Tab-separated table of C-alpha atoms in Angstrom:
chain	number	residue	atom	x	y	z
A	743	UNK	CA	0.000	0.000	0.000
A	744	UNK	CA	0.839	3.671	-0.318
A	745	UNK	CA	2.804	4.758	2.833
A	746	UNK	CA	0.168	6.380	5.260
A	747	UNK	CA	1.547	10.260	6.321
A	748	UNK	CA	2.718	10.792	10.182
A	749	UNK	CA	2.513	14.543	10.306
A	750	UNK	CA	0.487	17.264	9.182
A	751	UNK	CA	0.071	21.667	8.758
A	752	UNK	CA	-2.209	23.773	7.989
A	753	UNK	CA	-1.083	26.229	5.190
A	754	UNK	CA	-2.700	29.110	3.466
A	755	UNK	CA	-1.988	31.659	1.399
A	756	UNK	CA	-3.692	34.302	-1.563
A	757	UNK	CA	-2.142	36.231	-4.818
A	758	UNK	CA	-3.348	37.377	-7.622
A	759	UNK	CA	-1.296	36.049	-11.184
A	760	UNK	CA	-2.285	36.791	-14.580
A	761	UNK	CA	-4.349	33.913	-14.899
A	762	UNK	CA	-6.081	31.809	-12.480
A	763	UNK	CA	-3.389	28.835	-12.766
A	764	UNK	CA	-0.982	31.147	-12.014
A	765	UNK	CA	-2.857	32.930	-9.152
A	766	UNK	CA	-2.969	29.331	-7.812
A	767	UNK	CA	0.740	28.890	-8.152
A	768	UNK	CA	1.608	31.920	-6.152
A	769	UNK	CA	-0.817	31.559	-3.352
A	770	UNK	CA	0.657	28.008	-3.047
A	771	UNK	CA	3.963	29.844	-3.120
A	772	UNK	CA	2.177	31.877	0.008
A	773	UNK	CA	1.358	29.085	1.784
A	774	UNK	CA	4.913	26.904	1.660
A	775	UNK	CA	3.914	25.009	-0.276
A	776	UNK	CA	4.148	26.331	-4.101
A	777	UNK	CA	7.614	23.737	-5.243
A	778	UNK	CA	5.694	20.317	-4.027
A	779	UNK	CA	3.565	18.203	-6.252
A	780	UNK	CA	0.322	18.534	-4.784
A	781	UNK	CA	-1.587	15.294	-4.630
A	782	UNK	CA	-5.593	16.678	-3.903
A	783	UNK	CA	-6.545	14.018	-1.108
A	784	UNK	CA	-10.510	13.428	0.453
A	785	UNK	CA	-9.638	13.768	3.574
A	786	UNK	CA	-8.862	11.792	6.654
A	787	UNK	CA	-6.316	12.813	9.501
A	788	UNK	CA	-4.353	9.311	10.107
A	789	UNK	CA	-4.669	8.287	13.562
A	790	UNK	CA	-1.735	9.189	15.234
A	791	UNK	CA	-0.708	12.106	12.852
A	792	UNK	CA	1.349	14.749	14.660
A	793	UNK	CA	0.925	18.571	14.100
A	794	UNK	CA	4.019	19.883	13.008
A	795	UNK	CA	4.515	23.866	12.102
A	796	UNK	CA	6.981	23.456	9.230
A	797	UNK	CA	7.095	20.243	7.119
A	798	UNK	CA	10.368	20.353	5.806
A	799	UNK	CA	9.076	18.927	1.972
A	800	UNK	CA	11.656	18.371	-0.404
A	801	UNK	CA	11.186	20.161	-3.481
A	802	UNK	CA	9.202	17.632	-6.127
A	803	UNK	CA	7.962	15.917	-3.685
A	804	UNK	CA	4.292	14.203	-3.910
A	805	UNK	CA	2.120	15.505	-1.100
A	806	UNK	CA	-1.037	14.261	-0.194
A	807	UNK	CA	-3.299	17.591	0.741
A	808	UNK	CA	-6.756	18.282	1.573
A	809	UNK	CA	-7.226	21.877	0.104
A	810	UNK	CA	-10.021	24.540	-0.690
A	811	UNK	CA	-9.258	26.755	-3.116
A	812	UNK	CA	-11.303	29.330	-5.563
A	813	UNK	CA	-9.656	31.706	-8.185
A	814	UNK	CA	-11.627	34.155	-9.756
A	815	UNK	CA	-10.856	36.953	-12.344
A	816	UNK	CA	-13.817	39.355	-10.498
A	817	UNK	CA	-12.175	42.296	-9.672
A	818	UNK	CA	-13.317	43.755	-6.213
A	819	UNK	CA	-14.720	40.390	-4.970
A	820	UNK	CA	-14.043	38.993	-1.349
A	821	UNK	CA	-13.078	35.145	-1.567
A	822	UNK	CA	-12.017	32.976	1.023
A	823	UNK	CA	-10.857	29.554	1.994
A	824	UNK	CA	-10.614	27.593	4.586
A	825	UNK	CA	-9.592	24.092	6.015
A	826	UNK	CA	-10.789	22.736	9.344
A	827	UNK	CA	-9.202	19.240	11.106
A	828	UNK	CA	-11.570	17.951	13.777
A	829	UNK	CA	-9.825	15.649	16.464
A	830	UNK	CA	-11.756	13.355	18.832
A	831	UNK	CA	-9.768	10.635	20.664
A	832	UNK	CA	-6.000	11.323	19.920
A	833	UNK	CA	-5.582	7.797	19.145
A	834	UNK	CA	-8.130	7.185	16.080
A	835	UNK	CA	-8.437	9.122	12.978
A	836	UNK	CA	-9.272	12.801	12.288
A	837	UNK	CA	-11.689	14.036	9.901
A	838	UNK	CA	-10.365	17.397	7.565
A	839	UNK	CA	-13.079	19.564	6.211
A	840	UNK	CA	-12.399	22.258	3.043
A	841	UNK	CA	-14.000	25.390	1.866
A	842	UNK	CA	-13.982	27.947	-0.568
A	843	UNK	CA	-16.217	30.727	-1.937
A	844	UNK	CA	-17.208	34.014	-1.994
A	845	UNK	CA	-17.089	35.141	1.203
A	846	UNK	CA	-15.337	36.873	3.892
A	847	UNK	CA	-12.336	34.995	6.420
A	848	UNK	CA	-15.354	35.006	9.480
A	849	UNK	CA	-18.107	33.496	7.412
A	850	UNK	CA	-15.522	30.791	5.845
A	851	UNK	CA	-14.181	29.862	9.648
A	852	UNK	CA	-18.264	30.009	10.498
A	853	UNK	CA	-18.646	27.702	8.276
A	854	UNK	CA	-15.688	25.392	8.370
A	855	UNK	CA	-16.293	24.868	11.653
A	856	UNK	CA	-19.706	23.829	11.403
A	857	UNK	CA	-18.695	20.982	8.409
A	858	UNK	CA	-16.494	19.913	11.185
A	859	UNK	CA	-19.017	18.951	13.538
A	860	UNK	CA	-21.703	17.959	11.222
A	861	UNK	CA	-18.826	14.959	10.341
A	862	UNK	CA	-17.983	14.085	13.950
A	863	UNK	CA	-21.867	13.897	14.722
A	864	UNK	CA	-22.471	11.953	11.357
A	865	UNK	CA	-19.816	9.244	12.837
A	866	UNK	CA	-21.346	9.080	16.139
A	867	UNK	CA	-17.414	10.651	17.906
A	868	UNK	CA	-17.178	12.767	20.032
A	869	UNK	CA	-15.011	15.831	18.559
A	870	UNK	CA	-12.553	17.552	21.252
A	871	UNK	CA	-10.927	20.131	18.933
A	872	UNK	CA	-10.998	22.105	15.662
A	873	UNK	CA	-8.036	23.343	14.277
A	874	UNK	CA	-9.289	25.843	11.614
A	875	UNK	CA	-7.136	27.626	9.253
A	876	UNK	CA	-8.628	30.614	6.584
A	877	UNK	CA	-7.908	33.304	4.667
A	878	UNK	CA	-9.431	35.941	2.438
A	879	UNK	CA	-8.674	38.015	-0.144
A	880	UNK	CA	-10.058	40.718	-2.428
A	881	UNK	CA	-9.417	40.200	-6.095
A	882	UNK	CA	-7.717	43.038	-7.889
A	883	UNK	CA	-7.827	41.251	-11.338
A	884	UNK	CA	-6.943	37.500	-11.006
A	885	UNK	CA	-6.863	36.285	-7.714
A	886	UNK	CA	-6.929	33.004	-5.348
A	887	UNK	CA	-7.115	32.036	-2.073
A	888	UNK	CA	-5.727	28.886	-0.878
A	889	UNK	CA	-6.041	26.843	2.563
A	890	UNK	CA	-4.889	23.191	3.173
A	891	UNK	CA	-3.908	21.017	5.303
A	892	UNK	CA	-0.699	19.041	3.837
A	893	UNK	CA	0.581	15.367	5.153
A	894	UNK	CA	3.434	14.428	5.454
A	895	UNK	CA	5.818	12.083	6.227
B	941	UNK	CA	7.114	3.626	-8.419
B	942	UNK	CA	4.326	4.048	-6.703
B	943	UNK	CA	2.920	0.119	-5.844
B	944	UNK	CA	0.273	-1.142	-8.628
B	945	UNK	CA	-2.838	-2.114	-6.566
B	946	UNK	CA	-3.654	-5.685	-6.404
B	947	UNK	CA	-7.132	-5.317	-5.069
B	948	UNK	CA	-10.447	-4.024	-5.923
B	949	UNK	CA	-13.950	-3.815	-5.142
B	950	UNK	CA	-17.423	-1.903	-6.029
B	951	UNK	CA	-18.684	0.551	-3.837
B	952	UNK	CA	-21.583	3.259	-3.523
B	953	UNK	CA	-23.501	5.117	-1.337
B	954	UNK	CA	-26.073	8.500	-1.255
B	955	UNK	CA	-27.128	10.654	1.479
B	956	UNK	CA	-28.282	14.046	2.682
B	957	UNK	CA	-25.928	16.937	3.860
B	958	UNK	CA	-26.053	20.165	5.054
B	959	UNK	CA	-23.254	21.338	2.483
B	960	UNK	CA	-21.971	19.407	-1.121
B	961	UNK	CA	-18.668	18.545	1.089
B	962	UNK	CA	-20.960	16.908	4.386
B	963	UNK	CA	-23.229	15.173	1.794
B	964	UNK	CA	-20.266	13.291	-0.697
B	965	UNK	CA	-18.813	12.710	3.218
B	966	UNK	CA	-22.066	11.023	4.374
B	967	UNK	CA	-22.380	8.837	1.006
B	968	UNK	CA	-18.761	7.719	1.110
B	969	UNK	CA	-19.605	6.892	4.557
B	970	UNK	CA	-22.400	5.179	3.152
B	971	UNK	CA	-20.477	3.539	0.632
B	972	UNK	CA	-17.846	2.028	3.490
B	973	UNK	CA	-14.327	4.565	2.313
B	974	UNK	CA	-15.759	7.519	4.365
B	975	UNK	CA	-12.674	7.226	6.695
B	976	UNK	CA	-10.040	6.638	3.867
B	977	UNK	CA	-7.859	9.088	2.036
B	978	UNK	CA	-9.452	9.020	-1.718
B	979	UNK	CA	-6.713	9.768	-4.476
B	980	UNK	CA	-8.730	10.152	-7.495
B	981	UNK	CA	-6.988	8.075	-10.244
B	982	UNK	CA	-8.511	8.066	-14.341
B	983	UNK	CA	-9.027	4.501	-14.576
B	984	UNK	CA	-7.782	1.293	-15.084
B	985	UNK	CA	-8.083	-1.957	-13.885
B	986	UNK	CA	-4.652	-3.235	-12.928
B	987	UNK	CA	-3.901	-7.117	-14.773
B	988	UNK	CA	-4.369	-9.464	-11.957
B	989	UNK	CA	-6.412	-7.532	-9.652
B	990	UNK	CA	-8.818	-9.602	-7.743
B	991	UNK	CA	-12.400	-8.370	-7.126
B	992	UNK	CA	-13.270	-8.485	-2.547
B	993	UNK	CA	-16.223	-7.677	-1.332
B	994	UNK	CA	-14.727	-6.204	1.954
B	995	UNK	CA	-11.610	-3.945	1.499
B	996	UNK	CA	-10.398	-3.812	5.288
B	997	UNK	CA	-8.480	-0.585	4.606
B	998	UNK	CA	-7.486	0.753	7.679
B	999	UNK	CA	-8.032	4.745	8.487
B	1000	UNK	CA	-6.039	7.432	6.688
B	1001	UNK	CA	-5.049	5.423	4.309
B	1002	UNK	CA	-4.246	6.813	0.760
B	1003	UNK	CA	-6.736	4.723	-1.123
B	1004	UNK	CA	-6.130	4.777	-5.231
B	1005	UNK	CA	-10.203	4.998	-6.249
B	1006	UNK	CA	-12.317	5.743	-9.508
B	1007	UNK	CA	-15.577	7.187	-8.835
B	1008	UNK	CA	-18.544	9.190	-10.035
B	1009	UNK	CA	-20.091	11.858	-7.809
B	1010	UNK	CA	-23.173	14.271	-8.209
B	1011	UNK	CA	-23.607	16.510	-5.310
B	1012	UNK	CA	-26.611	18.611	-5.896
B	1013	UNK	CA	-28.881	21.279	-4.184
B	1014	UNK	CA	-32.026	21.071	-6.173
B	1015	UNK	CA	-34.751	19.370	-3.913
B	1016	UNK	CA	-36.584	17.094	-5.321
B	1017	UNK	CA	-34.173	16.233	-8.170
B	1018	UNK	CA	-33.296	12.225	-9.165
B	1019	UNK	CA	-29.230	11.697	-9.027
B	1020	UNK	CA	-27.376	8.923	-9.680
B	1021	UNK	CA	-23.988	7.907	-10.639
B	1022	UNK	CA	-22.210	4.627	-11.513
B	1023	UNK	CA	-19.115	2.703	-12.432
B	1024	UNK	CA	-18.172	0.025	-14.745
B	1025	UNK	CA	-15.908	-2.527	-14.844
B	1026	UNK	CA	-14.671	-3.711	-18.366
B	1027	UNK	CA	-12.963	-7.483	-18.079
B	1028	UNK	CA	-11.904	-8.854	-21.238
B	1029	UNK	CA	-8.545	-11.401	-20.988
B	1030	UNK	CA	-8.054	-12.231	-16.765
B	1031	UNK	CA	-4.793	-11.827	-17.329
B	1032	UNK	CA	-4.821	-8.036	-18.655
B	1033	UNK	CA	-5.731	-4.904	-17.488
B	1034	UNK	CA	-9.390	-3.784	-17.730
B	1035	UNK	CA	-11.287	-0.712	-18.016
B	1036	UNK	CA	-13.056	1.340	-15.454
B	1037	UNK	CA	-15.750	3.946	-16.479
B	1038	UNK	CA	-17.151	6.853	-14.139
B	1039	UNK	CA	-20.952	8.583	-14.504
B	1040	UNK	CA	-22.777	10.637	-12.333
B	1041	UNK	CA	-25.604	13.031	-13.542
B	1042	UNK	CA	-29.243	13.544	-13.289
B	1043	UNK	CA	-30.635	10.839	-14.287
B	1044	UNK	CA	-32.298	7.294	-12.806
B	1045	UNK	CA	-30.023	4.201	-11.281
B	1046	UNK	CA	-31.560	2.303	-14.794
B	1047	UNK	CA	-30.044	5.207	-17.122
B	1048	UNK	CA	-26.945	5.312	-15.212
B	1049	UNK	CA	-26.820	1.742	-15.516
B	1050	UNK	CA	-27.030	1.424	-19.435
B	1051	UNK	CA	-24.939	4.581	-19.990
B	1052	UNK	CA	-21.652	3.080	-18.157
B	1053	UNK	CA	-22.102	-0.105	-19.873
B	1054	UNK	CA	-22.485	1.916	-23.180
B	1055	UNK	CA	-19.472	3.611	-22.079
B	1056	UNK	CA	-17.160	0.241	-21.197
B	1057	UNK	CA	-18.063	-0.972	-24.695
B	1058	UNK	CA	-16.846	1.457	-26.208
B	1059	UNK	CA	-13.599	1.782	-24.348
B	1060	UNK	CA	-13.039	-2.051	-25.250
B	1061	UNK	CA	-13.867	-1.377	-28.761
B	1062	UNK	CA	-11.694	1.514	-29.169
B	1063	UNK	CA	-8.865	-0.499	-27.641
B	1064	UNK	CA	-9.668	-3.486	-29.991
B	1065	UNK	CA	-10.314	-5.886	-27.191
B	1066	UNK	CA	-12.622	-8.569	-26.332
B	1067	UNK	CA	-15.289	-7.832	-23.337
B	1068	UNK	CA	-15.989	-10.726	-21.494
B	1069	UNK	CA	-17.359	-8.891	-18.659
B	1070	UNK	CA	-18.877	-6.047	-17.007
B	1071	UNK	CA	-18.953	-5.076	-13.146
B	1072	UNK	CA	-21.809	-2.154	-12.978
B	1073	UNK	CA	-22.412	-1.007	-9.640
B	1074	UNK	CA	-25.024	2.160	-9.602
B	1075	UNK	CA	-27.062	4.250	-7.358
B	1076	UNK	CA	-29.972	6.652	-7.381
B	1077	UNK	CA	-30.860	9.699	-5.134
B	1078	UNK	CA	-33.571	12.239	-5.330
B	1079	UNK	CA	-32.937	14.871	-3.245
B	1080	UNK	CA	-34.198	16.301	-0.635
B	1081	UNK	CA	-32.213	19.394	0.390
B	1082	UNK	CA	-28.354	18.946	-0.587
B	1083	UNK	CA	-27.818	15.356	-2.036
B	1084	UNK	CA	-24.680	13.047	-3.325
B	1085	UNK	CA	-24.743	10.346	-5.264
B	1086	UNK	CA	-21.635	8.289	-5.372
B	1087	UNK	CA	-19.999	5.190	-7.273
B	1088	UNK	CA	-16.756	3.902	-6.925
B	1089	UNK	CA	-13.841	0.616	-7.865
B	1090	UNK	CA	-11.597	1.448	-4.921
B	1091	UNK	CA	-8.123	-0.166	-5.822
B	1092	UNK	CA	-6.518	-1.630	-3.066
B	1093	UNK	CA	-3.407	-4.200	-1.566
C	683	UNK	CA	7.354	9.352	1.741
C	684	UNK	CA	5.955	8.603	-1.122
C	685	UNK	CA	8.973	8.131	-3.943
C	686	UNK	CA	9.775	11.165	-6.113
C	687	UNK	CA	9.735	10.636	-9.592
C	688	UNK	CA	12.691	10.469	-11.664
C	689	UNK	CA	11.970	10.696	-15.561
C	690	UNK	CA	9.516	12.841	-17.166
C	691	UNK	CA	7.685	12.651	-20.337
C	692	UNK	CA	5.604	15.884	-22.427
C	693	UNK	CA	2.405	13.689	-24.197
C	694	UNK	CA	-0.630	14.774	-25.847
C	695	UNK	CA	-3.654	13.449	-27.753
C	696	UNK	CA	-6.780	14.538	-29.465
C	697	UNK	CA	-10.300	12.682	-29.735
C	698	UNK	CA	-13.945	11.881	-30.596
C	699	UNK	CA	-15.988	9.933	-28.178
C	700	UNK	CA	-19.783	9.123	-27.685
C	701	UNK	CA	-19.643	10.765	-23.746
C	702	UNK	CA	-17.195	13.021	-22.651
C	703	UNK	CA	-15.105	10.439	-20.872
C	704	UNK	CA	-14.871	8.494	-23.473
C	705	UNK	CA	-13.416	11.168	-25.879
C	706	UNK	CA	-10.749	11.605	-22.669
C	707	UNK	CA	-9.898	7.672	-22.674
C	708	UNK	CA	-9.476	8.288	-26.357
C	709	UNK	CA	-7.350	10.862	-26.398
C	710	UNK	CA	-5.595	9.738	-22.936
C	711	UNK	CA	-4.900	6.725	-25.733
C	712	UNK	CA	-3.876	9.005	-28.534
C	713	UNK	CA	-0.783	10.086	-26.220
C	714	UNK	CA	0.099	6.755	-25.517
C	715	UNK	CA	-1.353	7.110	-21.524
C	716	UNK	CA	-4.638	5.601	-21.898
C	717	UNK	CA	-3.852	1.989	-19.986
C	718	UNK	CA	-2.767	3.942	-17.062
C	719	UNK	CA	-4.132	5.726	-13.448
C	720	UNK	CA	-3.534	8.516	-13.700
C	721	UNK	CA	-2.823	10.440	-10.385
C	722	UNK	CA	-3.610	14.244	-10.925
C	723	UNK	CA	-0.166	16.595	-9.479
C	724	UNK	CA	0.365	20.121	-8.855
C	725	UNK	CA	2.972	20.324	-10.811
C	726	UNK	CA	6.476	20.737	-10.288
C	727	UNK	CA	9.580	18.720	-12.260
C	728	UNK	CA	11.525	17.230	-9.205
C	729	UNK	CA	14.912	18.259	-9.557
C	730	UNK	CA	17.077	16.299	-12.083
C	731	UNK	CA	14.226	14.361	-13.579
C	732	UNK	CA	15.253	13.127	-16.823
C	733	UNK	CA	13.622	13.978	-20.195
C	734	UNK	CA	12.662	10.354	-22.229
C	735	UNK	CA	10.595	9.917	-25.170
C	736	UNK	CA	9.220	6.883	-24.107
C	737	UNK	CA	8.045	6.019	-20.766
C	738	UNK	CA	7.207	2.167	-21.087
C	739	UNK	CA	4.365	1.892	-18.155
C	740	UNK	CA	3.055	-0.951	-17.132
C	741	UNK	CA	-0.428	-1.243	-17.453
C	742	UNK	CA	-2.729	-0.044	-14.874
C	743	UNK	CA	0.411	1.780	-12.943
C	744	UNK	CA	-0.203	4.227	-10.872
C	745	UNK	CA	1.288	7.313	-12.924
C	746	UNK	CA	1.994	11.058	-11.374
C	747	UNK	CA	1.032	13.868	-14.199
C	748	UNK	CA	0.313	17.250	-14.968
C	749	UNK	CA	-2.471	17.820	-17.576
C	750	UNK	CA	-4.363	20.789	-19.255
C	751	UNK	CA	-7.657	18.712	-20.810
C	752	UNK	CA	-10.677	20.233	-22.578
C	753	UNK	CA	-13.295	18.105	-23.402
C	754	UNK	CA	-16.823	19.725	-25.279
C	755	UNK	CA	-19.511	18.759	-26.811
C	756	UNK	CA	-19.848	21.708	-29.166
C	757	UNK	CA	-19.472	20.766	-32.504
C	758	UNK	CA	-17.394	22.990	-35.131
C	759	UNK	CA	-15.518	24.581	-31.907
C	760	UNK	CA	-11.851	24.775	-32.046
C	761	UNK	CA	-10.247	23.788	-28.607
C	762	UNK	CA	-6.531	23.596	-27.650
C	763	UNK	CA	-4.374	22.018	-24.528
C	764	UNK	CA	-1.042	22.457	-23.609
C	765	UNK	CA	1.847	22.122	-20.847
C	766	UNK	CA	4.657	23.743	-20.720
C	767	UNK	CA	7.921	22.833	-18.837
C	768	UNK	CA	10.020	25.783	-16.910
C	769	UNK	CA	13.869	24.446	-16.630
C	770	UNK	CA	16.249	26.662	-15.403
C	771	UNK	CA	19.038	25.594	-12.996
C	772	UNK	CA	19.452	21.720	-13.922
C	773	UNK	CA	20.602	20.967	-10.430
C	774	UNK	CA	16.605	22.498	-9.434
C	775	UNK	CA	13.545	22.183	-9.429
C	776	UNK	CA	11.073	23.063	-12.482
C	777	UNK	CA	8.176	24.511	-12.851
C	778	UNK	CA	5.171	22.584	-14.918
C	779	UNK	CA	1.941	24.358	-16.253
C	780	UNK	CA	-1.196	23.331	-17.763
C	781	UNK	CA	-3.892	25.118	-20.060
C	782	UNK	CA	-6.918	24.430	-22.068
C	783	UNK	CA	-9.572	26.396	-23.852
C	784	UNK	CA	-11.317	27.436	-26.387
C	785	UNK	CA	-8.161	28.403	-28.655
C	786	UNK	CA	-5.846	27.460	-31.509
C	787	UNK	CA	-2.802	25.379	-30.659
C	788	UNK	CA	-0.407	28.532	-31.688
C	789	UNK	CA	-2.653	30.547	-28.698
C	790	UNK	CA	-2.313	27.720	-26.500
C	791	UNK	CA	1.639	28.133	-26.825
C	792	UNK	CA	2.075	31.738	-26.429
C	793	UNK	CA	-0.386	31.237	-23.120
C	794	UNK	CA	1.415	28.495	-21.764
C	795	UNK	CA	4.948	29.773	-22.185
C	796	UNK	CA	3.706	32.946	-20.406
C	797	UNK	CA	2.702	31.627	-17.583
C	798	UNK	CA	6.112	29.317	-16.945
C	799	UNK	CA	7.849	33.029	-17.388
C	800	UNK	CA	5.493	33.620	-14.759
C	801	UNK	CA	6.175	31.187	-12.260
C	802	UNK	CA	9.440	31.440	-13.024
C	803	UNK	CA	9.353	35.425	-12.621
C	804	UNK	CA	7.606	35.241	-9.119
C	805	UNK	CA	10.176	32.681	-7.733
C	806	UNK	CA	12.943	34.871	-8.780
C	807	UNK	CA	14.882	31.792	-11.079
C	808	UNK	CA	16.103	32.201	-13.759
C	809	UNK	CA	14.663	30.450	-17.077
C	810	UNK	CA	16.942	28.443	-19.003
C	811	UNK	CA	14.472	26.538	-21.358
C	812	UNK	CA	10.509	26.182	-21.723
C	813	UNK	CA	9.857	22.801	-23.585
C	814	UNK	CA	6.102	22.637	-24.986
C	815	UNK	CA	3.588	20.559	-26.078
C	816	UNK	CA	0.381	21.859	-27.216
C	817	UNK	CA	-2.496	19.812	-29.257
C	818	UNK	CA	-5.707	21.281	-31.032
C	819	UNK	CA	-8.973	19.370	-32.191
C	820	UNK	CA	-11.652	20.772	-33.610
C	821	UNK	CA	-14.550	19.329	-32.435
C	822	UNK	CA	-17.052	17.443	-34.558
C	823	UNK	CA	-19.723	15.935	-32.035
C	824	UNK	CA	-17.829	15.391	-28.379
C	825	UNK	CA	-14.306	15.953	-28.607
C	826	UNK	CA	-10.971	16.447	-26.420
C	827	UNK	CA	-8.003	18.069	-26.279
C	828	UNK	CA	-5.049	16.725	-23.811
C	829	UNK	CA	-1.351	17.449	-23.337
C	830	UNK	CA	0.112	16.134	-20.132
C	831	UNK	CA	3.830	16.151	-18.430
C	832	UNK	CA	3.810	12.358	-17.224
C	833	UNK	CA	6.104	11.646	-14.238
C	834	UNK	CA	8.061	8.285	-14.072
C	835	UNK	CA	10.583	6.386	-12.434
């Protein structure tokens, strides 16, 4: 099987680019994690999975990540992302949540946090912590906003 | 490389959320890979792979899956979605096809079988078999749909 | 960690299918990727991946790639996709990028090779080289354009 990641950060970051795929690329660039190969993941914490602040990735690297994202060429809009990891027992598994949309850094944590507990509560745990991270950003011409929670090894 | 999968089996599952993200989280739930890392893959059946009915994958895992997914806010609305297995010599590779869309379990059914055909017939092999699995929602508030081969070890 | 790749390949393919997907398997076929799984990346050339022409997978391998991919059901519209590779210091990274659209192949080159001076701009590296590969189709019922940068080992 594919090696199960150990540790895990929450990363975000925004930009604008001259096109949405490179808007993308910079705000990745924000976040730490722009030089990775970024390997879009639906989205379990592994039991046991330590928070770490920096993750050390070696450039090239394949990196399983649970991400939101929206880029949008709408000058003066307010977009936001946002990532949420809900932890119940520190022994089993997590569960990560992702948003993004039109909307401000309050309503995305708002709502991040709520997709949080409406997964715990589907699965019957009992959730003890969220670790939330957002961001927003108004669009000058072409612009993104980014939040994810990376795993690692 | 990355290790070739030696595994698979047919999953699906619907249900209700109160966001697109909570419901496809409820139907894989549903569909027994809720807790699993999915790494969307475009779609072939490794030679040799051997069809289980139970996966045992444990949690976090970075599970290798084809699916189909609708996720839809329009009450009252029939969703399905639906994969196919194309087998043609046991000791190739096959073909795996992905549908979702708004349409009944019965349409999504002949449409991915349509779709196998054809991916035999453009390859110039034999069929000998097809896996369908498919599934059928209407929703009620925000619904998902969801069909999967989950490749596994 | 999951292992780097090592070799890197620029493919691309045009097609006709009855569904959408299927014009994707066909073209995924047409540049010699089509008995594959493809694993989606965010899309960076780990540093001192090799350029090959030919990539020999096995069947049903689980294959790293970055891909621009139209697909449309519009007949008579012209549609284009194309990567681009950044290289600059051969001891680095490099930078990948992906389009499609609605566009000539010659449109889809200019874009592309803009936006690798782009990412190459914003991370302050200098560019060396931008190889290309760009594809255009004109669609006659459901068609697809797809150029990919397939990572190997």
């Amino acid at each position: 099987m594919l090696p199960t990641p150990t540790k895990f950060a929450l990363v975000s970051g925004t930009s604008e680019g001259s096109s949405k795929l490179n808007a993308f690329d910079h705000a990745l660039l924000n976040a730490g994690v722009g030089n990775c190969n970024l390997l879009k993941v639906s989205s379990i914490l592994p039991p046991g999975a330590k928070l770490v602040a920096d993750l050390n990735i070696p450039a090239g690297s394949l990196v399983p990540i649970a991400y939101g994202s929206l880029c949008l060429d709408s000058p003066g809009e307010l977009i936001a992302a946002a990532v949420g990891v809900g932890i119940g027992d520190p022994e089993s598994y997590g569960v990560i949540m992702e948003y993004s949309g039109r909307a401000s850094k309050d309503e995305a944590e708002v709502q991040i946090k709520r997709m949080v507990e409406e997964a715990f509560a589907k699965r019957g745990l009992a959730l003890s912590q969220i670790l939330v991270r957002a961001v927003e950003h108004k669009v000058e011409n072409t612009g993104c906003a980014f939040a994810a929670v990376a795993l690692w090894y």
